[in-house]
Short mmCIF file of C-alpha atoms and ligand atoms in Angstrom, two decimals:
data_model
loop_
_atom_site.label_atom_id
_atom_site.label_comp_id
_atom_site.label_asym_id
_atom_site.label_seq_id
_atom_site.Cartn_x
_atom_site.Cartn_y
_atom_site.Cartn_z
CA UNK A 1 -24.17 -28.57 2.55
CA UNK A 2 -21.83 -27.04 0.31
CA UNK A 3 -18.73 -27.01 -0.49
CA UNK A 4 -16.35 -24.14 -0.33
CA UNK A 5 -12.93 -23.86 -1.92
CA UNK A 6 -10.74 -21.45 -0.17
CA UNK A 7 -7.98 -20.16 -2.03
CA UNK A 8 -5.52 -17.74 -0.80
CA UNK A 9 -7.28 -19.39 2.43
CA UNK A 10 -4.24 -19.39 5.06
CA UNK A 11 -3.62 -16.06 4.06
CA UNK A 12 -5.41 -13.26 7.28
CA UNK A 13 -9.27 -12.74 6.45
CA UNK A 14 -8.43 -16.86 4.01
CA UNK A 15 -8.61 -18.44 7.37
CA UNK A 16 -11.13 -15.46 9.41
CA UNK A 17 -13.86 -16.94 7.10
CA UNK A 18 -12.41 -20.20 7.04
CA UNK A 19 -13.87 -20.20 11.37
CA UNK A 20 -16.38 -18.47 9.72
CA UNK A 21 -17.76 -20.89 7.33
CA UNK A 22 -17.27 -23.71 9.16
CA UNK A 23 -19.98 -22.43 12.01
CA UNK A 24 -22.13 -21.45 10.03
CA UNK A 25 -21.73 -25.35 8.70
CA UNK A 26 -20.38 -25.14 5.27
CA UNK A 27 -17.10 -27.75 4.24
CA UNK A 28 -14.72 -24.85 3.22
CA UNK A 29 -11.69 -27.36 1.81
CA UNK A 30 -7.99 -24.44 2.16
CA UNK A 31 -5.68 -23.72 -1.21
CA UNK A 32 -2.82 -21.08 -0.10
CA UNK A 33 1.00 -21.90 -1.73
CA UNK A 34 2.09 -20.06 1.71
CA UNK A 35 3.71 -17.45 -0.66
CA UNK A 36 2.20 -14.75 2.28
CA UNK A 37 1.29 -17.67 4.89
CA UNK A 38 3.15 -19.72 7.41
CA UNK A 39 1.37 -23.99 7.68
CA UNK A 40 1.71 -22.64 11.22
CA UNK A 41 -2.70 -20.73 10.94
CA UNK A 42 -3.65 -24.51 9.45
CA UNK A 43 -2.95 -25.64 13.45
CA UNK A 44 -4.31 -22.74 15.04
CA UNK A 45 -7.46 -23.16 12.36
CA UNK A 46 -8.20 -26.65 13.57
CA UNK A 47 -7.68 -25.20 17.73
CA UNK A 48 -10.74 -22.99 16.72
CA UNK A 49 -13.31 -25.89 14.61
CA UNK A 50 -12.18 -28.40 16.80
CA UNK A 51 -11.60 -30.46 13.24
CA UNK A 52 -8.53 -30.43 10.81
CA UNK A 53 -10.25 -28.09 7.69
CA UNK A 54 -8.58 -30.05 4.13
CA UNK A 55 -6.09 -28.50 3.28
CA UNK A 56 -3.80 -28.28 -0.74
CA UNK A 57 -0.61 -26.73 -1.19
CA UNK A 58 -0.58 -25.48 -4.73
CA UNK A 59 -0.17 -22.56 -7.07
CA UNK A 60 -3.69 -20.30 -8.43
CA UNK A 61 -1.49 -20.39 -12.02
CA UNK A 62 -1.01 -23.74 -12.01
CA UNK A 63 -4.23 -25.53 -13.57
CA UNK A 64 -3.51 -29.09 -12.51
CA UNK A 65 -2.67 -27.91 -8.97
CA UNK A 66 -5.98 -26.49 -9.47
CA UNK A 67 -8.24 -28.80 -10.99
CA UNK A 68 -6.82 -31.65 -8.51
CA UNK A 69 -9.12 -29.93 -6.38
CA UNK A 70 -12.22 -30.61 -8.51
CA UNK A 71 -11.10 -33.76 -9.61
CA UNK A 72 -11.05 -35.00 -5.48
CA UNK A 73 -13.83 -32.94 -4.57
CA UNK A 74 -17.37 -31.83 -6.10
CA UNK A 75 -16.78 -28.42 -5.25
CA UNK A 76 -19.70 -26.14 -5.20
CA UNK A 77 -18.46 -22.28 -5.30
CA UNK A 78 -14.70 -20.53 -4.79
CA UNK A 79 -13.96 -17.89 -2.23
CA UNK A 80 -10.67 -16.45 -4.49
CA UNK A 81 -8.72 -14.58 -1.65
CA UNK A 82 -5.55 -15.73 -3.32
CA UNK A 83 -3.07 -12.60 -4.66
CA UNK A 84 -0.79 -10.08 -4.01
CA UNK A 85 -1.93 -6.86 -2.38
CA UNK A 86 0.68 -4.43 -1.17
CA UNK A 87 0.64 -1.60 -3.76
CA UNK A 88 4.57 0.09 -2.72
CA UNK A 89 5.55 -4.39 -3.80
CA UNK A 90 3.12 -3.94 -7.12
CA UNK A 91 4.80 -0.71 -7.69
CA UNK A 92 8.31 -2.13 -7.65
CA UNK A 93 6.91 -5.69 -9.13
CA UNK A 94 3.96 -4.95 -12.05
CA UNK A 95 4.36 -7.80 -13.73
CA UNK A 96 4.67 -10.62 -11.12
CA UNK A 97 1.21 -8.16 -9.62
CA UNK A 98 -0.20 -9.12 -12.94
CA UNK A 99 0.92 -12.82 -12.69
CA UNK A 100 -0.56 -13.34 -9.47
CA UNK A 101 -3.21 -11.56 -9.21
CA UNK A 102 -5.15 -11.73 -13.43
CA UNK A 103 -3.25 -14.40 -14.60
CA UNK A 104 -4.03 -16.80 -11.33
CA UNK A 105 -7.50 -15.31 -11.68
CA UNK A 106 -7.84 -16.70 -14.82
CA UNK A 107 -6.67 -19.79 -14.70
CA UNK A 108 -9.01 -20.52 -11.55
CA UNK A 109 -11.79 -19.18 -13.98
CA UNK A 110 -10.65 -21.95 -16.15
CA UNK A 111 -10.50 -24.50 -13.92
CA UNK A 112 -13.65 -23.42 -12.58
CA UNK A 113 -16.03 -23.61 -16.17
CA UNK A 114 -14.38 -26.93 -17.12
CA UNK A 115 -15.46 -28.47 -14.11
CA UNK A 116 -18.97 -27.22 -14.16
CA UNK A 117 -17.99 -24.33 -10.86
CA UNK A 118 -20.46 -21.46 -11.66
CA UNK A 119 -19.84 -19.95 -7.85
CA UNK A 120 -17.06 -17.42 -7.85
CA UNK A 121 -16.78 -14.58 -5.26
CA UNK A 122 -13.86 -12.52 -5.49
CA UNK A 123 -11.52 -10.23 -3.48
CA UNK A 124 -12.63 -7.39 -4.47
CA UNK A 125 -10.69 -3.68 -2.67
CA UNK A 126 -12.54 -0.36 -2.69
CA UNK A 127 -9.09 0.83 -4.63
CA UNK A 128 -11.15 0.40 -7.61
CA UNK A 129 -12.61 3.66 -6.70
CA UNK A 130 -9.55 5.27 -6.91
CA UNK A 131 -9.55 8.36 -5.35
CA UNK A 132 -13.40 9.19 -4.53
CA UNK A 133 -15.09 11.72 -6.37
CA UNK A 134 -17.92 11.25 -3.31
CA UNK A 135 -17.48 9.49 -0.16
CA UNK A 136 -19.92 7.94 1.37
CA UNK A 137 -18.63 4.87 -1.71
CA UNK A 138 -22.09 3.58 -3.12
CA UNK A 139 -21.55 0.65 -5.48
CA UNK A 140 -22.64 3.05 -7.71
CA UNK A 141 -20.07 5.32 -7.46
CA UNK A 142 -17.71 4.94 -10.08
CA UNK A 143 -14.11 2.53 -10.71
CA UNK A 144 -11.50 3.63 -11.68
CA UNK A 145 -8.13 3.47 -13.84
CA UNK A 146 -6.36 2.22 -10.31
CA UNK A 147 -3.06 4.58 -9.05
CA UNK A 148 -0.70 1.35 -8.58
CA UNK A 149 -0.74 -1.79 -10.51
CA UNK A 150 -1.68 -3.92 -6.96
CA UNK A 151 -5.68 -1.91 -8.10
CA UNK A 152 -5.47 -2.18 -11.19
CA UNK A 153 -5.24 -5.76 -10.94
CA UNK A 154 -8.32 -5.55 -8.76
CA UNK A 155 -10.35 -4.10 -11.46
CA UNK A 156 -9.11 -6.62 -14.45
CA UNK A 157 -11.04 -9.38 -12.10
CA UNK A 158 -13.46 -7.27 -12.00
CA UNK A 159 -13.55 -7.51 -15.66
CA UNK A 160 -13.08 -10.31 -15.95
CA UNK A 161 -15.42 -11.92 -14.49
CA UNK A 162 -18.42 -9.86 -15.24
CA UNK A 163 -17.06 -10.19 -19.54
CA UNK A 164 -17.41 -14.60 -18.67
CA UNK A 165 -20.71 -14.47 -16.40
CA UNK A 166 -21.93 -12.32 -20.21
CA UNK A 167 -20.90 -15.34 -21.92
CA UNK A 168 -22.17 -17.81 -19.97
CA UNK A 169 -24.88 -16.02 -17.76
CA UNK A 170 -24.72 -19.00 -15.59
CA UNK A 171 -22.36 -17.83 -13.78
CA UNK A 172 -23.44 -15.77 -10.16
CA UNK A 173 -20.40 -14.05 -10.44
CA UNK A 174 -19.80 -11.81 -6.37
CA UNK A 175 -16.94 -8.85 -5.98
CA UNK A 176 -16.86 -8.22 -2.63
CA UNK A 177 -15.25 -4.38 -2.35
CA UNK A 178 -13.52 -5.04 1.41
CA UNK A 179 -12.48 -1.48 2.83
CA UNK A 180 -9.41 -2.28 5.56
CA UNK A 181 -9.64 -4.87 7.63
CA UNK A 182 -8.48 -5.59 10.72
CA UNK A 183 -7.95 -6.76 13.78
CA UNK A 184 -8.25 -10.68 14.96
CA UNK A 185 -10.76 -13.45 16.13
CA UNK A 186 -11.16 -12.91 19.57
CA UNK A 187 -9.30 -16.29 20.81
CA UNK A 188 -6.19 -14.21 19.73
CA UNK A 189 -4.64 -17.70 18.19
CA UNK A 190 -5.16 -15.68 14.57
CA UNK A 191 -4.25 -12.69 13.02
CA UNK A 192 -2.32 -10.44 10.94
CA UNK A 193 0.84 -11.39 10.23
CA UNK A 194 2.74 -9.43 7.40
CA UNK A 195 5.86 -9.56 5.78
CA UNK A 196 8.91 -7.40 6.82
CA UNK A 197 7.94 -3.92 8.05
CA UNK A 198 3.42 -3.60 7.44
CA UNK A 199 2.68 -1.65 4.89
CA UNK A 200 -0.18 -0.91 6.66
CA UNK A 201 -1.92 0.90 9.76
CA UNK A 202 -2.91 -1.33 11.90
CA UNK A 203 -0.57 -3.62 11.96
CA UNK A 204 2.65 -0.60 12.42
CA UNK A 205 0.21 -0.20 15.13
CA UNK A 206 0.23 -3.83 17.30
CA UNK A 207 3.84 -4.24 16.53
CA UNK A 208 5.13 -0.65 17.74
CA UNK A 209 2.95 -1.69 21.02
CA UNK A 210 4.64 -4.94 21.82
CA UNK A 211 8.26 -2.95 20.85
CA UNK A 212 8.82 -5.17 17.57
CA UNK A 213 9.13 -1.15 16.18
CA UNK A 214 10.02 2.29 17.32
CA UNK A 215 7.12 5.28 16.68
CA UNK A 216 4.84 5.52 14.04
CA UNK A 217 5.50 7.86 11.55
CA UNK A 218 2.00 9.89 10.52
CA UNK A 219 1.96 10.13 6.77
CA UNK A 220 0.28 13.88 6.71
CA UNK A 221 -1.50 15.91 8.86
CA UNK A 222 -1.68 18.94 6.62
CA UNK A 223 -4.97 16.78 4.34
CA UNK A 224 -8.54 18.74 4.29
CA UNK A 225 -10.36 16.60 7.31
CA UNK A 226 -11.01 17.71 10.36
CA UNK A 227 -7.55 16.74 12.32
CA UNK A 228 -5.50 17.02 8.56
CA UNK A 229 -4.87 13.17 8.79
CA UNK A 230 -6.23 10.84 6.35
CA UNK A 231 -10.20 8.70 7.27
CA UNK A 232 -10.49 5.42 6.51
CA UNK A 233 -13.04 3.29 7.25
CA UNK A 234 -11.65 -0.10 9.20
CA UNK A 235 -13.48 -3.21 9.50
CA UNK A 236 -13.14 -5.69 11.99
CA UNK A 237 -12.06 -8.96 10.06
CA UNK A 238 -14.51 -11.26 11.96
CA UNK A 239 -17.69 -9.16 10.20
CA UNK A 240 -15.65 -8.74 7.29
CA UNK A 241 -15.31 -12.72 7.28
CA UNK A 242 -18.93 -13.22 8.02
CA UNK A 243 -20.44 -11.12 5.40
CA UNK A 244 -18.65 -13.69 2.80
CA UNK A 245 -20.54 -16.19 4.51
CA UNK A 246 -23.74 -13.55 3.98
CA UNK A 247 -22.58 -13.28 0.67
CA UNK A 248 -22.50 -16.89 -0.23
CA UNK A 249 -25.86 -18.09 1.30
CA UNK A 250 -27.58 -15.29 -1.16
CA UNK A 251 -25.04 -15.87 -3.99
CA UNK A 252 -24.85 -19.55 -4.59
CA UNK A 253 -26.63 -20.73 -7.89
CA UNK A 254 -28.14 -17.18 -7.63
CA UNK A 255 -27.11 -17.12 -11.23
CA UNK A 256 -25.90 -12.94 -12.42
CA UNK A 257 -23.08 -10.41 -11.37
CA UNK A 258 -23.43 -8.96 -6.85
CA UNK A 259 -21.46 -6.04 -6.10
CA UNK A 260 -21.02 -5.13 -2.40
CA UNK A 261 -19.26 -2.89 -0.52
CA UNK A 262 -18.08 -4.40 2.84
CA UNK A 263 -17.58 -1.45 4.85
CA UNK A 264 -18.62 -0.28 8.46
CA UNK A 265 -19.81 2.89 6.93
CA UNK A 266 -18.34 5.02 9.55
CA UNK A 267 -14.82 7.11 8.77
CA UNK A 268 -12.15 7.64 10.84
CA UNK A 269 -8.53 9.78 11.10
CA UNK A 270 -4.91 8.20 11.32
CA UNK A 271 -5.25 10.09 14.81
CA UNK A 272 -8.17 8.87 15.56
CA UNK A 273 -6.46 5.27 15.51
CA UNK A 274 -3.95 6.41 17.44
CA UNK A 275 -6.08 7.55 20.79
CA UNK A 276 -8.14 4.54 20.40
CA UNK A 277 -5.42 1.88 20.03
CA UNK A 278 -4.29 4.09 23.04
CA UNK A 279 -6.66 3.61 25.08
CA UNK A 280 -6.91 0.21 23.93
CA UNK A 281 -3.17 -1.08 25.27
CA UNK A 282 -3.72 1.91 28.50
CA UNK A 283 -0.57 3.87 27.77
CA UNK A 284 -0.34 6.87 24.89
CA UNK A 285 1.20 5.00 21.26
CA UNK A 286 4.38 6.73 20.30
CA UNK A 287 3.65 8.49 17.24
CA UNK A 288 5.29 11.41 14.58
CA UNK A 289 4.09 13.29 12.05
CA UNK A 290 6.26 12.93 8.77
CA UNK A 291 5.36 13.75 5.34
CA UNK A 292 2.48 12.53 2.71
CA UNK A 293 2.50 9.32 1.35
CA UNK A 294 2.78 9.20 -2.39
CA UNK A 295 -1.60 7.61 -3.77
CA UNK A 296 -3.31 8.19 -0.32
CA UNK A 297 -6.22 9.10 -1.02
CA UNK A 298 -7.77 11.70 1.85
CA UNK A 299 -11.08 10.33 2.68
CA UNK A 300 -12.55 6.96 1.65
CA UNK A 301 -15.45 5.18 3.33
CA UNK A 302 -18.20 2.85 2.50
CA UNK A 303 -22.17 2.98 2.57
CA UNK A 304 -23.05 -0.14 3.45
CA UNK A 305 -26.77 -0.16 2.49
CA UNK A 306 -27.12 -2.36 -0.37
CA UNK A 307 -24.80 -4.95 1.71
CA UNK A 308 -27.66 -4.98 4.90
CA UNK A 309 -30.86 -4.77 2.22
CA UNK A 310 -29.66 -7.89 0.15
CA UNK A 311 -27.21 -10.08 2.18
CA UNK A 312 -29.02 -8.95 5.58
CA UNK A 313 -25.45 -7.88 6.97
CA UNK A 314 -24.09 -5.30 8.77
CA UNK A 315 -20.48 -4.61 10.55
CA UNK A 316 -20.92 -5.02 14.88
CA UNK A 317 -17.21 -4.93 16.32
CA UNK A 318 -16.73 -1.35 17.16
CA UNK A 319 -13.39 -0.03 17.07
CA UNK A 320 -12.48 -0.31 20.52
CA UNK A 321 -13.08 -4.41 19.63
CA UNK A 322 -11.03 -3.76 16.73
CA UNK A 323 -8.11 -2.44 18.57
CA UNK A 324 -9.03 -4.82 21.79
CA UNK A 325 -8.75 -7.59 19.06
CA UNK A 326 -5.16 -6.53 17.12
CA UNK A 327 -3.43 -5.79 20.13
CA UNK A 328 -4.74 -8.98 22.01
CA UNK A 329 -3.04 -11.23 18.32
CA UNK A 330 -0.02 -9.25 18.63
CA UNK A 331 0.79 -9.57 22.46
CA UNK A 332 0.06 -13.12 21.76
CA UNK A 333 1.86 -13.52 19.32
CA UNK A 334 4.73 -11.24 19.20
CA UNK A 335 6.95 -12.59 15.62
CA UNK A 336 3.24 -13.81 14.42
CA UNK A 337 3.11 -17.21 13.41
CA UNK A 338 6.44 -18.65 14.06
CA UNK A 339 7.76 -20.48 10.32
P1 NAD B 1 -2.98 -12.41 2.94
O1 NAD B 1 -1.11 -12.20 2.03
O2 NAD B 1 -2.85 -12.61 3.86
O3 NAD B 1 -3.55 -13.58 1.70
C1 NAD B 1 -3.48 -14.55 0.68
C2 NAD B 1 -3.16 -15.71 1.08
O4 NAD B 1 -3.16 -15.84 -0.64
C3 NAD B 1 -1.97 -15.87 1.24
O5 NAD B 1 -2.10 -17.16 2.54
C4 NAD B 1 -1.16 -16.25 0.49
O6 NAD B 1 -0.13 -17.22 0.96
C5 NAD B 1 -1.83 -16.50 -0.56
N1 NAD B 1 -1.65 -16.29 -2.44
C6 NAD B 1 -1.00 -15.18 -2.49
N2 NAD B 1 -0.29 -16.10 -4.00
C7 NAD B 1 -0.84 -16.84 -4.45
C8 NAD B 1 -0.66 -18.01 -5.46
N3 NAD B 1 0.04 -17.44 -6.40
N4 NAD B 1 -1.58 -19.53 -5.14
C9 NAD B 1 -1.76 -18.97 -4.15
N5 NAD B 1 -1.66 -18.60 -2.90
C10 NAD B 1 -1.43 -17.55 -2.84
O7 NAD B 1 -3.82 -11.07 2.30
P2 NAD B 1 -4.86 -10.55 2.99
O8 NAD B 1 -5.20 -9.52 3.55
O9 NAD B 1 -5.79 -11.90 3.62
O10 NAD B 1 -6.60 -10.09 1.48
C11 NAD B 1 -7.20 -11.88 0.76
C12 NAD B 1 -7.19 -10.84 0.20
O11 NAD B 1 -8.43 -9.38 -0.09
C13 NAD B 1 -6.48 -10.50 -1.21
O12 NAD B 1 -6.94 -10.56 -2.42
C14 NAD B 1 -6.45 -8.89 -1.77
O13 NAD B 1 -6.07 -8.24 -2.37
C15 NAD B 1 -7.71 -9.16 -0.74
N6 NAD B 1 -7.95 -7.10 -0.02
C16 NAD B 1 -6.87 -7.73 1.39
C17 NAD B 1 -7.31 -5.93 1.96
C18 NAD B 1 -6.73 -5.68 3.14
O14 NAD B 1 -6.50 -4.60 3.67
N7 NAD B 1 -6.31 -7.24 3.71
C19 NAD B 1 -8.44 -4.90 1.21
C20 NAD B 1 -8.51 -5.56 0.20
C21 NAD B 1 -8.93 -6.82 -0.27
C1 WQD B 2 -4.46 3.93 6.98
C2 WQD B 2 -3.90 5.18 6.45
C3 WQD B 2 -1.72 6.12 5.61
C4 WQD B 2 0.65 3.14 7.23
C5 WQD B 2 -4.39 -0.01 2.07
C6 WQD B 2 -4.42 -0.03 0.36
C7 WQD B 2 -5.85 -0.73 -0.24
C8 WQD B 2 -5.59 -1.95 1.05
C9 WQD B 2 -6.13 -1.94 2.48
C10 WQD B 2 -5.74 -4.39 -0.59
C11 WQD B 2 -3.55 6.41 5.86
C12 WQD B 2 -1.80 6.09 7.63
C13 WQD B 2 0.54 3.66 7.48
C14 WQD B 2 1.85 4.23 8.01
C15 WQD B 2 -0.25 5.88 8.89
N1 WQD B 2 -5.27 -3.54 0.86
N2 WQD B 2 -0.33 5.33 7.81
N3 WQD B 2 1.95 5.12 8.72
O1 WQD B 2 -3.60 2.77 2.08
O2 WQD B 2 -6.07 2.86 2.87
O3 WQD B 2 -5.74 1.14 2.20
O4 WQD B 2 -4.95 -1.20 3.21
O5 WQD B 2 -6.50 -4.06 -1.25
O6 WQD B 2 -5.90 -1.42 -1.66
O7 WQD B 2 -3.69 0.90 -0.32
O8 WQD B 2 -4.48 1.28 4.37
O9 WQD B 2 -3.34 0.74 6.22
O10 WQD B 2 -1.61 1.32 4.49
O11 WQD B 2 -3.31 3.46 5.65
O12 WQD B 2 -0.10 6.92 8.66
O13 WQD B 2 2.44 3.85 9.05
O14 WQD B 2 -3.02 5.57 7.51
O15 WQD B 2 -1.22 6.76 5.12
O16 WQD B 2 -4.12 7.22 6.11
P1 WQD B 2 -4.71 2.14 2.63
P2 WQD B 2 -3.30 2.25 5.72
#
């Protein structure tokens, strides 16, 4: 079965995808610099898979470190998760985000070209759509200049990869635009473990639930939505991981550019999430309303028909699955992975 390099494979989505790759019979190899992950995740992956997954410590910006993997293994394809992803941090450190996310991706594509590896799957984001003109979003919805450096790096890498495919038509370039990944593997052994105070809603909810944080601030309840809070397409991280296996099956050695929205097609408000999470923990989650957060879009959710029709993939986990599994991970790991 194909050997797949998983950059950022020690991270939240990467680790879940490695599990699904092993289940599907692929041979994943993890490449990660642990800038936003802990080595402990490797043992958890082994515990779930029943075997070790080969691991290389390294930085995607360093050609020789990546090349070493290609010298040691015949890599059939790459799933590229490695990168920085904090919207607020990107505004403060734009050059670091361009260095890692864009330059790092450039080095990776160069190594792939030099070693004859033509299959590239990229972790893109619904953020490339900016403030949607209309929802639900399809893959033909306009890609816009992003409203933060992080989002712009996603737009830039999408274009860079497509330009490579125009110059070298033998490449298979797959752009997976994730909506809002949440939840955790059912075992509770792996999950989302953000550094510092979480920017994202779900880890903030789980940390309030286990007492690491006091109260959720809901950023704005005066939006033009049914309950005044913003709407998002939350998708279980295991559904997202399975989506990568479906994309791999369809796109490996299938030259061209393949773009898919990976979402459920359902939009839930922040208050919907608070209610669902309160149900999961059996008590009302402490929350209060606060001013709007700069950069938030009002409503963003997917039309996932293309992934269903072409990949045969549909998200199957419910909102209750998402909240249950997110809480189960945090309950079992109140401080995240140990150092
Ligand atoms: P994450 O931070 O958990 O995983 C990223 C991994 O990449 C980490 O393990 C980190 O150590 C590694 N990494 C970072 N810089 C590196 C470098 N220079 N060299 C090698 N490894 C490096 O993030 P995630 O939530 O798993 O996201 C994975 C990808 O999906 C990212 O590219 C992110 O932008 C994208 N994405 C995430 C979301 C989301 O909400 N989580 C949504 C859309 C897209
Ligand atoms: C969801 C909703 C907040 C925290 C971000 C990135 C995006 C992608 C996914 C990487 C919003 C509200 C949140 C809190 C709140 N990441 N919220 N209180 O902003 O949709 O997307 O993560 O690609 O690029 O922008 O997700 O979880 O931060 O927010 O009220 O403490 O929850 O205002 O309406 P978002 P989020």
